[in-house]
């Protein structure tokens, strides 16, 4: 005979009464785990989608507007290039990618285009529209989707990445409109502002102003345009979660002489969805705490009442009040443990099954949710059972013997 | 062994003061076998609970081996019960979801005895009360007489010096009652002190002496059992 034998036997003796409490905790944990699991992968998927739309934070000169930016950032004002260094050296979290740009007008064969200076890798990583075309590798960071076994791979991405990273100062990338208007293809040369450039790639059509851009190295564009060490804009891919946590105001504080704007329509969609999901899981958490907790407490009080003679007998046989307390708390612990494990398994299966149908995303098990599930279910079971257990421990043994 | 010194117990019930025990003093020496008789509400149960350290008096002292038990904390009293006192109840109070063997093991578990010794001791006790072939039976699978014998085995588990029995034959047929009282005589012969509350004159007369209670007072010792029957 051990304490656990005493508890275990009682559970099995009255298992039908325990079933309701167990079901309450099991279903509660199942729902929370499945929502959290689906939410996690849904957020990642939306983040990736957001990423594919390009930069979501812009750093512009004070006088510039978003319209200026969309009109090929051809505003007259500039900001110092050293802002890039300031951002790089700051301890700001959530900057997934930073891409400076300087644009100047150029004329070729009587046609007007934009020569845009970029810092190769960063600029290209920010241009997610191109990534969608499979040219560049994904940036690693908050917006990146973990590699799923069934995610489609793209050989082209790796092949072309080298080109981007190796962009030399006499190399240029041309937008699709530029290429078709001038009849240029890869490997040909063109002269811009008195300097010859070799076209290393013709970019796929994006349907944006970028189609009429010619990209070259930022250093060379600065040098040829005679504008000095300045840029027109810095495109930032910020983590949406960090944006909602005040990334913009933090950048504003760091760069007080610049204008920092979010592409709110895009960021808001993400933030709203994230908030909806997290509110939903919070609502379920509150429901399980109140309904599940009340159910367990109610069951435990009834159990104490039903077992008062048994408790009195144990006390008459010499049981201390602490032992009675432990009997009920151990039972609560077992209830929480089994409810938590069962809820995690069921919730994970549910998420993996329903996730692709409901949220359109593949969902994989998340071991961290196992700790979550156990923490909530055991904590709730112990907390709900504490007062009934204490009542049992304080029972007057005399009152339990009606026949005496 | 057991002593009560001017013990009274009163409580409030619906605005009225009820006196359950009124200035009772008794001395029960080691090895005594006392039956306590009296009509319902006379204070028999109160007396038994007080001797067992489960109900504190309003005034007076209860002593077990010269130790005033109500000067101790409730956990100390529980320890004292575990070591010195064995209870027997009218309705047996076996734990319904445990087997006969496990029920007998409970007091040993409470005393911190290791599992192997618990099991060996419990089997020996069940053999003693004639239930060697019923050790894996649950209480509902046993007759009332067998249940009371399991309760007797459980009571003996920690080898108590004092046995407090409340109507041990109250739910039993005459033949089984005689058998159970026979066990009590046997335990008494082993030197255990027994206090037994009973309504059964035949059970009471087998004790060494009898205390008669009425309206919370001890009104007679070694009373004439014939007159008790008439009452």
XYZ file of C-alpha atoms in Angstrom:
635
model
C 0.000 0.000 0.000
C 1.315 3.374 -1.028
C -0.217 6.801 -1.381
C -0.501 6.378 -5.131
C -2.264 3.004 -4.706
C -4.838 4.692 -2.505
C -5.365 7.492 -5.057
C -5.266 5.276 -8.134
C -7.786 2.763 -6.752
C -10.210 5.528 -5.820
C -9.992 7.045 -9.292
C -10.878 3.735 -10.911
C -13.621 3.021 -8.390
C -15.434 6.228 -9.286
C -14.176 6.770 -12.815
C -17.549 7.717 -14.269
C -17.743 10.692 -11.901
C -14.260 11.754 -12.857
C -14.992 11.438 -16.568
C -16.782 14.809 -16.791
C -13.884 16.706 -15.228
C -11.375 14.808 -17.320
C -13.342 15.546 -20.487
C -13.590 19.247 -19.592
C -9.846 19.555 -19.148
C -9.062 17.311 -22.130
C -11.297 19.223 -24.534
C -10.134 22.604 -23.221
C -6.481 21.720 -23.722
C -7.271 20.150 -27.102
C -8.865 23.367 -28.337
C -6.087 25.596 -27.010
C -3.333 23.400 -28.455
C -4.997 23.143 -31.852
C -5.681 26.898 -32.083
C -2.158 27.780 -30.987
C -0.664 25.244 -33.360
C -2.683 26.407 -36.362
C -2.123 30.079 -35.412
C 1.631 29.611 -35.319
C 1.806 28.157 -38.799
C -0.832 30.525 -40.108
C 1.185 33.502 -38.842
C 4.274 32.134 -40.457
C 2.436 31.639 -43.720
C 0.993 35.138 -43.656
C 4.401 36.527 -42.737
C 5.863 34.842 -45.741
C 3.105 36.192 -47.893
C 3.707 39.657 -46.458
C 7.346 39.210 -47.142
C 6.598 38.465 -50.735
C 4.918 41.835 -51.054
C 8.176 43.629 -50.297
C 9.253 46.176 -47.715
C 6.733 47.099 -45.056
C 8.600 50.013 -43.462
C 10.034 52.954 -45.388
C 12.555 55.506 -44.217
C 12.234 58.642 -46.334
C 13.351 62.259 -46.152
C 11.047 64.378 -44.002
C 9.531 66.178 -46.986
C 8.831 63.027 -49.036
C 5.472 61.336 -49.276
C 4.453 57.760 -49.971
C 3.337 58.942 -53.411
C 6.891 60.107 -54.104
C 8.128 56.672 -53.136
C 5.660 54.893 -55.355
C 6.618 57.268 -58.162
C 10.084 55.688 -58.193
C 11.406 57.577 -55.180
C 12.290 60.501 -57.394
C 11.746 63.129 -54.736
C 14.408 65.776 -54.601
C 15.309 65.372 -50.955
C 17.734 62.791 -49.707
C 18.881 61.290 -46.422
C 22.458 60.501 -45.432
C 23.713 57.027 -46.275
C 25.101 56.733 -42.779
C 21.552 56.023 -41.619
C 22.168 52.495 -42.838
C 25.116 52.170 -40.499
C 23.089 53.574 -37.646
C 20.407 50.979 -38.237
C 22.963 48.225 -38.587
C 24.718 49.190 -35.395
C 21.510 49.670 -33.386
C 20.039 47.005 -31.160
C 16.653 47.210 -32.819
C 14.890 43.872 -33.037
C 12.698 42.836 -35.916
C 14.672 44.309 -38.816
C 14.542 41.440 -41.223
C 16.144 43.251 -44.111
C 17.346 46.790 -44.853
C 17.783 48.087 -48.379
C 18.983 51.617 -49.278
C 18.162 53.171 -52.669
C 19.197 56.190 -54.691
C 17.351 56.888 -57.942
C 18.310 59.273 -60.724
C 16.652 59.828 -64.112
C 18.477 58.576 -67.188
C 17.699 58.831 -70.873
C 18.491 56.055 -73.329
C 17.644 56.212 -77.013
C 15.245 59.080 -76.274
C 13.396 57.080 -73.604
C 13.360 58.021 -69.895
C 14.166 55.426 -67.275
C 15.308 55.350 -63.659
C 18.800 54.401 -62.678
C 18.560 53.058 -59.154
C 21.594 52.481 -56.993
C 21.315 49.555 -54.619
C 23.428 47.575 -52.232
C 23.032 44.275 -54.027
C 22.065 41.520 -51.654
C 20.028 43.589 -49.305
C 18.159 45.321 -52.069
C 17.267 42.093 -53.717
C 16.178 40.384 -50.598
C 13.800 43.257 -49.988
C 12.325 42.857 -53.424
C 10.114 40.038 -52.628
C 8.146 40.366 -55.808
C 11.205 39.029 -57.524
C 11.620 36.332 -54.966
C 8.178 35.191 -55.957
C 9.589 34.717 -59.399
C 12.155 32.430 -57.825
C 15.220 34.524 -58.429
C 16.504 35.032 -54.950
C 16.753 33.048 -51.796
C 14.476 33.936 -48.944
C 15.794 36.209 -46.237
C 16.375 34.431 -42.963
C 14.471 35.977 -40.121
C 11.094 36.382 -38.584
C 9.309 36.349 -41.886
C 10.913 33.182 -43.070
C 8.805 30.058 -43.134
C 10.463 27.019 -41.625
C 11.300 24.489 -44.271
C 8.514 22.021 -44.543
C 9.098 18.622 -46.048
C 6.453 19.298 -48.670
C 7.377 22.906 -49.488
C 8.286 23.255 -53.180
C 11.948 23.817 -53.821
C 13.368 26.028 -56.587
C 16.710 25.313 -58.185
C 16.702 28.636 -59.921
C 16.883 30.425 -56.600
C 20.251 28.994 -55.744
C 21.627 29.390 -59.245
C 20.801 33.063 -59.408
C 21.740 33.976 -55.888
C 25.417 34.065 -56.734
C 24.823 36.697 -59.405
C 23.089 38.994 -56.987
C 25.716 38.699 -54.338
C 28.491 39.229 -56.853
C 27.034 42.348 -58.489
C 30.044 44.390 -59.471
C 30.226 48.139 -59.880
C 30.199 47.897 -63.680
C 27.264 45.510 -63.749
C 23.598 46.345 -64.119
C 20.264 44.591 -63.840
C 17.499 45.834 -66.078
C 13.762 45.754 -65.596
C 11.655 43.925 -68.147
C 10.200 47.122 -69.698
C 13.667 48.591 -70.096
C 14.941 45.416 -71.711
C 12.072 45.173 -74.165
C 12.126 48.915 -75.007
C 15.853 48.939 -75.649
C 16.094 45.411 -76.993
C 18.719 44.486 -74.432
C 19.469 41.004 -73.266
C 21.834 39.482 -70.714
C 25.518 39.888 -71.492
C 25.105 43.057 -73.557
C 26.463 46.444 -72.548
C 24.780 49.795 -72.131
C 26.065 53.255 -71.304
C 24.606 55.178 -68.411
C 25.743 58.662 -67.396
C 28.881 58.196 -69.440
C 29.770 54.850 -67.888
C 29.537 51.468 -69.571
C 27.637 48.732 -67.725
C 27.356 45.057 -68.469
C 23.814 43.676 -68.192
C 24.046 40.604 -65.993
C 20.331 39.895 -65.777
C 16.988 40.939 -67.136
C 14.485 40.874 -64.337
C 11.118 39.239 -64.758
C 8.072 41.430 -65.103
C 6.610 42.576 -61.773
C 3.945 45.025 -62.938
C 5.494 47.747 -60.812
C 7.692 50.790 -61.418
C 10.636 48.428 -61.017
C 10.041 47.200 -64.567
C 11.324 50.537 -65.864
C 14.347 50.659 -63.592
C 17.949 49.883 -64.253
C 19.713 48.714 -61.127
C 23.381 49.320 -60.500
C 25.634 49.404 -57.507
C 24.794 52.219 -55.095
C 28.375 53.418 -54.883
C 28.602 53.813 -58.648
C 25.224 55.595 -58.937
C 26.231 58.015 -56.187
C 29.496 58.683 -57.959
C 27.957 59.151 -61.436
C 25.047 61.278 -60.266
C 27.353 63.521 -58.237
C 24.843 63.483 -55.377
C 27.399 62.396 -52.828
C 26.945 59.993 -49.955
C 23.161 60.167 -49.870
C 20.149 57.975 -50.611
C 16.471 58.589 -51.388
C 14.927 55.897 -49.282
C 15.617 52.896 -47.115
C 13.252 49.988 -47.549
C 12.904 47.836 -44.461
C 11.334 44.459 -44.113
C 10.316 44.498 -40.492
C 8.827 41.650 -38.533
C 5.121 42.337 -38.393
C 5.016 41.401 -34.734
C 7.752 43.940 -34.012
C 5.980 46.569 -36.091
C 2.926 46.134 -33.937
C 5.175 46.381 -30.893
C 6.435 49.832 -31.890
C 9.303 49.213 -34.320
C 8.385 52.356 -36.275
C 8.594 54.629 -33.266
C 11.890 53.035 -32.296
C 13.340 53.772 -35.757
C 11.922 57.293 -35.521
C 13.750 57.762 -32.263
C 16.977 56.473 -33.785
C 16.654 58.605 -36.916
C 14.780 61.727 -35.787
C 15.490 63.644 -39.022
C 13.896 61.030 -41.248
C 10.279 60.114 -41.903
C 9.432 56.527 -40.994
C 6.233 55.088 -42.388
C 4.694 51.640 -42.514
C 2.810 50.333 -45.438
C -0.073 50.062 -43.042
C -2.549 48.366 -45.305
C -0.200 45.434 -45.516
C 1.064 45.425 -41.961
C -2.416 45.892 -40.572
C -3.710 42.792 -42.301
C -1.050 40.742 -40.583
C -1.411 42.441 -37.247
C -5.198 42.121 -37.269
C -5.025 38.454 -38.105
C -2.418 37.816 -35.434
C -4.497 39.698 -32.897
C -7.651 37.824 -33.839
C -5.927 34.492 -33.424
C -4.284 35.387 -30.146
C -7.581 36.786 -28.825
C -9.312 33.595 -29.839
C -6.809 31.469 -27.948
C -7.074 33.834 -24.974
C -10.857 33.472 -25.005
C -10.528 29.706 -24.946
C -7.952 29.950 -22.193
C -10.368 32.014 -20.111
C -13.192 29.571 -20.869
C -11.149 26.567 -19.833
C -9.916 28.313 -16.685
C -13.436 29.237 -15.595
C -15.532 26.354 -16.910
C -12.889 23.650 -16.518
C -11.702 25.034 -13.183
C -15.242 25.335 -11.832
C -16.015 21.817 -13.065
C -12.977 20.329 -11.353
C -13.606 22.276 -8.141
C -17.246 21.189 -8.160
C -16.275 17.566 -8.710
C -13.660 17.720 -5.965
C -16.072 19.264 -3.462
C -18.610 16.526 -4.269
C -15.855 13.930 -3.953
C -14.831 15.271 -0.535
C -18.469 15.197 0.610
C -18.955 11.677 -0.664
C -15.755 10.455 0.964
C -16.138 12.209 4.309
C -16.663 8.922 6.159
C -13.590 7.441 4.497
C -11.614 10.569 5.425
C -12.862 10.314 9.007
C -11.876 6.634 9.094
C -8.379 7.437 7.863
C -8.099 10.144 10.507
C -9.325 7.735 13.183
C -6.647 5.311 12.023
C -4.041 8.027 12.493
C -3.834 9.911 9.176
C -2.517 13.462 9.489
C -4.354 16.314 7.799
C -1.375 16.766 5.444
C -1.855 13.219 4.149
C -5.528 13.877 3.395
C -4.470 17.041 1.532
C -1.909 15.045 -0.450
C -4.456 12.365 -1.376
C -6.685 14.933 -3.067
C -3.866 16.957 -4.625
C -2.236 13.836 -6.052
C -5.555 12.945 -7.612
C -5.739 16.467 -9.097
C -2.172 16.102 -10.371
C -3.034 12.842 -12.139
C -6.147 14.448 -13.591
C -4.127 17.413 -14.876
C -1.323 15.215 -16.179
C -3.560 12.869 -18.159
C -5.766 15.754 -19.352
C -2.698 17.690 -20.468
C -1.050 14.792 -22.300
C -4.325 13.706 -23.901
C -5.234 17.290 -24.806
C -1.841 17.890 -26.409
C -2.019 14.710 -28.496
C -5.617 15.274 -29.548
C -5.041 18.992 -30.212
C -1.973 18.256 -32.328
C -3.802 15.651 -34.397
C -6.732 18.056 -34.780
C -4.443 20.910 -35.842
C -2.556 18.764 -38.338
C -5.849 17.513 -39.783
C -7.863 20.721 -39.789
C -5.027 23.257 -40.256
C -4.656 22.734 -44.007
C -8.442 22.853 -44.444
C -9.202 25.845 -42.230
C -6.138 28.040 -42.617
C -4.736 26.596 -45.808
C -1.374 25.950 -44.221
C 0.489 22.756 -43.416
C 0.701 22.255 -39.639
C 3.352 20.264 -37.822
C 3.480 19.230 -34.130
C 4.994 21.819 -31.779
C 6.741 20.218 -28.777
C 6.722 23.547 -26.903
C 2.924 23.306 -26.764
C 3.318 20.072 -24.784
C 4.863 22.058 -21.935
C 2.142 24.660 -22.346
C -0.601 22.042 -22.177
C 0.899 20.357 -19.121
C 1.459 23.682 -17.351
C -2.110 24.835 -17.889
C -3.831 21.540 -17.114
C -1.780 20.637 -14.036
C -1.839 24.208 -12.710
C -5.577 24.447 -13.235
C -6.312 21.038 -11.691
C -4.166 21.757 -8.625
C -5.535 25.260 -8.171
C -9.159 24.144 -8.537
C -8.635 21.245 -6.160
C -6.707 23.067 -3.478
C -9.691 24.442 -1.562
C -11.722 21.206 -1.698
C -8.585 19.318 -0.603
C -8.043 21.757 2.240
C -11.650 21.294 3.311
C -11.096 17.522 3.365
C -7.955 17.959 5.451
C -9.861 20.091 7.937
C -12.871 17.787 8.232
C -13.943 17.078 11.765
C -13.567 13.285 12.017
C -16.394 13.129 14.581
C -18.847 14.686 12.164
C -18.020 11.985 9.657
C -19.288 9.144 11.882
C -23.027 9.527 11.826
C -23.559 6.350 13.755
C -21.415 7.468 16.710
C -4.081 3.541 31.071
C -7.122 5.730 30.232
C -8.483 8.412 32.471
C -11.195 11.055 32.309
C -11.134 13.781 34.943
C -14.299 15.857 35.389
C -14.941 15.917 31.672
C -17.919 17.844 30.303
C -18.943 18.427 26.721
C -21.646 20.849 25.697
C -22.503 22.479 22.397
C -25.062 24.905 20.977
C -27.858 23.489 18.854
C -30.559 25.826 17.476
C -29.925 28.382 20.182
C -30.015 25.829 22.999
C -27.163 24.419 25.003
C -26.986 20.625 24.836
C -24.874 18.793 27.384
C -23.539 15.576 25.898
C -21.318 14.642 28.820
C -21.596 16.073 32.305
C -18.660 16.013 34.730
C -17.638 12.459 33.930
C -14.680 10.872 35.653
C -13.535 7.343 34.920
C -10.391 5.313 35.240
C -9.726 2.388 32.950
C -6.598 0.478 33.947
C -4.400 -1.437 31.527
C -5.946 -4.736 30.499
C -9.491 -3.723 31.421
C -12.494 -4.650 29.265
C -15.259 -2.126 29.790
C -18.631 -2.067 28.125
C -20.487 1.229 27.993
C -24.255 1.005 27.883
C -27.127 3.432 28.003
C -29.972 4.760 25.897
C -29.444 6.719 22.682
C -28.271 10.274 23.381
C -26.870 9.340 26.773
C -23.328 10.362 25.800
C -21.782 6.960 24.988
C -20.441 8.013 21.608
C -19.146 11.305 22.979
C -17.251 9.405 25.665
C -15.725 7.006 23.130
C -14.661 9.809 20.759
C -13.073 11.714 23.622
C -11.120 8.670 24.756
C -9.914 8.281 21.161
C -8.644 11.860 20.978
C -11.159 12.830 18.320
C -13.433 15.193 20.241
C -12.101 17.803 22.609
C -13.962 18.332 25.920
C -15.453 21.685 26.963
C -13.810 21.184 30.329
C -11.803 18.524 32.176
C -8.950 16.296 31.066
C -8.557 13.052 29.159
C -5.342 11.153 29.785
C -3.774 8.305 27.873
C -0.836 6.800 29.729
C -0.636 9.955 31.874
C -0.484 12.209 28.795
C -3.245 14.833 28.603
C -4.178 14.203 24.992
C -6.078 17.434 24.347
C -3.015 19.469 25.315
C -1.479 18.075 22.116
C -1.966 19.368 18.566
C -4.362 17.465 16.270
C -1.426 15.965 14.353
C 0.135 14.798 17.626
C -3.168 13.221 18.601
C -3.276 11.498 15.183
C 0.189 10.112 15.889
C -0.974 8.916 19.305
C -4.011 7.165 17.775
C -1.818 5.543 15.162
C 0.482 4.140 17.823
C -1.825 3.220 20.701
C -5.476 3.132 19.626
C -7.493 0.825 17.400
C -11.033 1.758 16.369
C -13.842 -0.632 15.483
C -17.030 0.817 14.000
C -20.604 -0.404 13.825
C -20.643 -0.038 10.026
C -17.052 -1.333 9.736
C -15.908 1.720 7.733
C -13.805 -0.278 5.342
C -12.466 1.620 2.327
C -14.806 0.314 -0.390
C -12.358 0.389 -3.294
C -9.582 -1.490 -1.503
C -9.352 -5.251 -1.052
C -9.473 -6.873 2.398
C -5.687 -7.116 2.326
C -5.235 -3.465 1.362
C -7.712 -2.327 4.003
C -5.643 -4.064 6.657
C -2.499 -2.524 5.179
C -3.844 1.051 5.538
C -2.898 1.606 9.225
C 0.547 0.125 8.535
C 0.976 2.448 5.553
C -0.013 5.368 7.795
C 2.607 4.231 10.312
C 5.278 4.201 7.579
C 5.769 0.417 7.454
C 7.438 -0.868 4.280
C 5.263 -2.613 1.695
C 6.605 -6.114 2.186
C 6.095 -6.021 5.955
C 2.658 -4.503 5.401
C 1.646 -7.367 3.158
C 3.054 -10.112 5.386
C 1.498 -8.577 8.497
C -1.889 -8.068 6.831
C -1.992 -11.672 5.563
C -1.185 -12.977 9.047
C -3.926 -10.856 10.615
C -6.502 -11.926 8.049
C -5.534 -15.561 8.696
C -6.057 -14.940 12.393
C -9.638 -13.767 11.829
C -10.283 -16.671 9.438
C -10.208 -14.781 6.150
C -7.076 -16.162 4.517
C -9.132 -17.103 1.464
C -10.702 -13.658 1.112
C -7.688 -11.372 1.006
C -8.339 -10.131 -2.542
C -12.054 -9.559 -1.975
C -13.454 -6.070 -1.807
C -15.834 -5.235 1.072
C -18.926 -5.485 -1.155
C -17.901 -9.049 -2.003
C -17.892 -10.045 1.687
C -20.693 -10.760 4.145
C -21.238 -8.287 6.999
C -19.623 -10.698 9.444
C -16.591 -11.058 7.192
C -16.418 -7.277 6.788
C -16.358 -6.842 10.569
C -13.593 -9.436 10.808
C -11.585 -7.476 8.219
C -12.200 -4.387 10.370
C -10.887 -6.300 13.402
C -7.770 -7.311 11.465
C -7.293 -3.688 10.390
C -7.736 -2.538 14.001
C -4.931 -4.885 15.068
C -2.579 -3.774 12.282
C -0.396 -1.521 14.420
C -0.753 -3.701 17.521
C -2.718 -1.142 19.598
C -2.767 -1.204 23.373
C -6.258 0.329 23.475
C -9.279 -0.816 21.477
C -12.273 1.508 21.186
C -15.300 -0.222 19.681
C -18.576 1.393 18.779
C -21.448 -1.091 18.559
C -19.199 -3.761 17.000
C -22.078 -6.245 16.921
C -24.818 -3.754 16.046
C -25.199 -4.947 12.455
C -24.522 -8.630 13.011
C -26.613 -11.739 13.561
C -26.363 -13.397 17.027
C -23.979 -16.125 15.921
C -21.560 -13.691 14.279
C -21.917 -11.349 17.260
C -20.792 -14.125 19.593
C -17.854 -14.797 17.305
C -16.817 -11.112 17.251
C -17.117 -10.734 21.036
C -15.012 -13.891 21.281
C -12.308 -12.100 19.357
C -12.570 -9.146 21.766
C -12.100 -11.493 24.725
C -9.088 -12.957 22.984
C -7.612 -9.477 22.398
C -8.245 -8.605 26.034
C -6.496 -11.748 27.166
C -3.493 -10.546 25.199
C -3.394 -7.557 27.546
C -5.174 -4.982 25.410
C -7.501 -2.504 27.054
C -10.972 -2.475 25.522
C -13.787 0.061 25.750
C -16.895 -1.127 23.916
C -20.083 0.854 23.436
C -23.022 -1.489 22.960
C -26.772 -1.847 23.112
C -26.506 -5.603 23.234
C -26.763 -6.892 26.845
C -25.252 -10.249 25.890
C -22.215 -8.493 24.450
C -22.000 -6.148 27.441
C -22.084 -8.954 29.989
C -18.984 -10.514 28.480
C -16.949 -7.436 29.447
C -15.131 -7.326 32.783
C -17.238 -4.382 33.892
C -19.945 -2.123 32.599
C -20.481 1.633 32.724
C -24.034 2.861 32.417
C -24.648 6.361 31.091
C -27.776 8.444 31.311
C -28.262 12.071 30.275
C -24.535 12.629 29.962
C -23.702 11.280 33.387
C -22.146 8.020 34.525
C -24.961 6.708 36.626
C -23.677 3.277 37.499
C -20.731 0.937 37.265
C -21.044 -2.825 37.072
C -24.782 -2.360 36.931
C -27.290 -5.175 36.924
C -27.680 -6.103 33.296
C -31.158 -7.439 33.851
C -32.346 -3.989 34.837
C -30.595 -2.575 31.778
C -32.544 -4.967 29.585
C -35.754 -3.850 31.239
C -34.874 -0.216 30.493
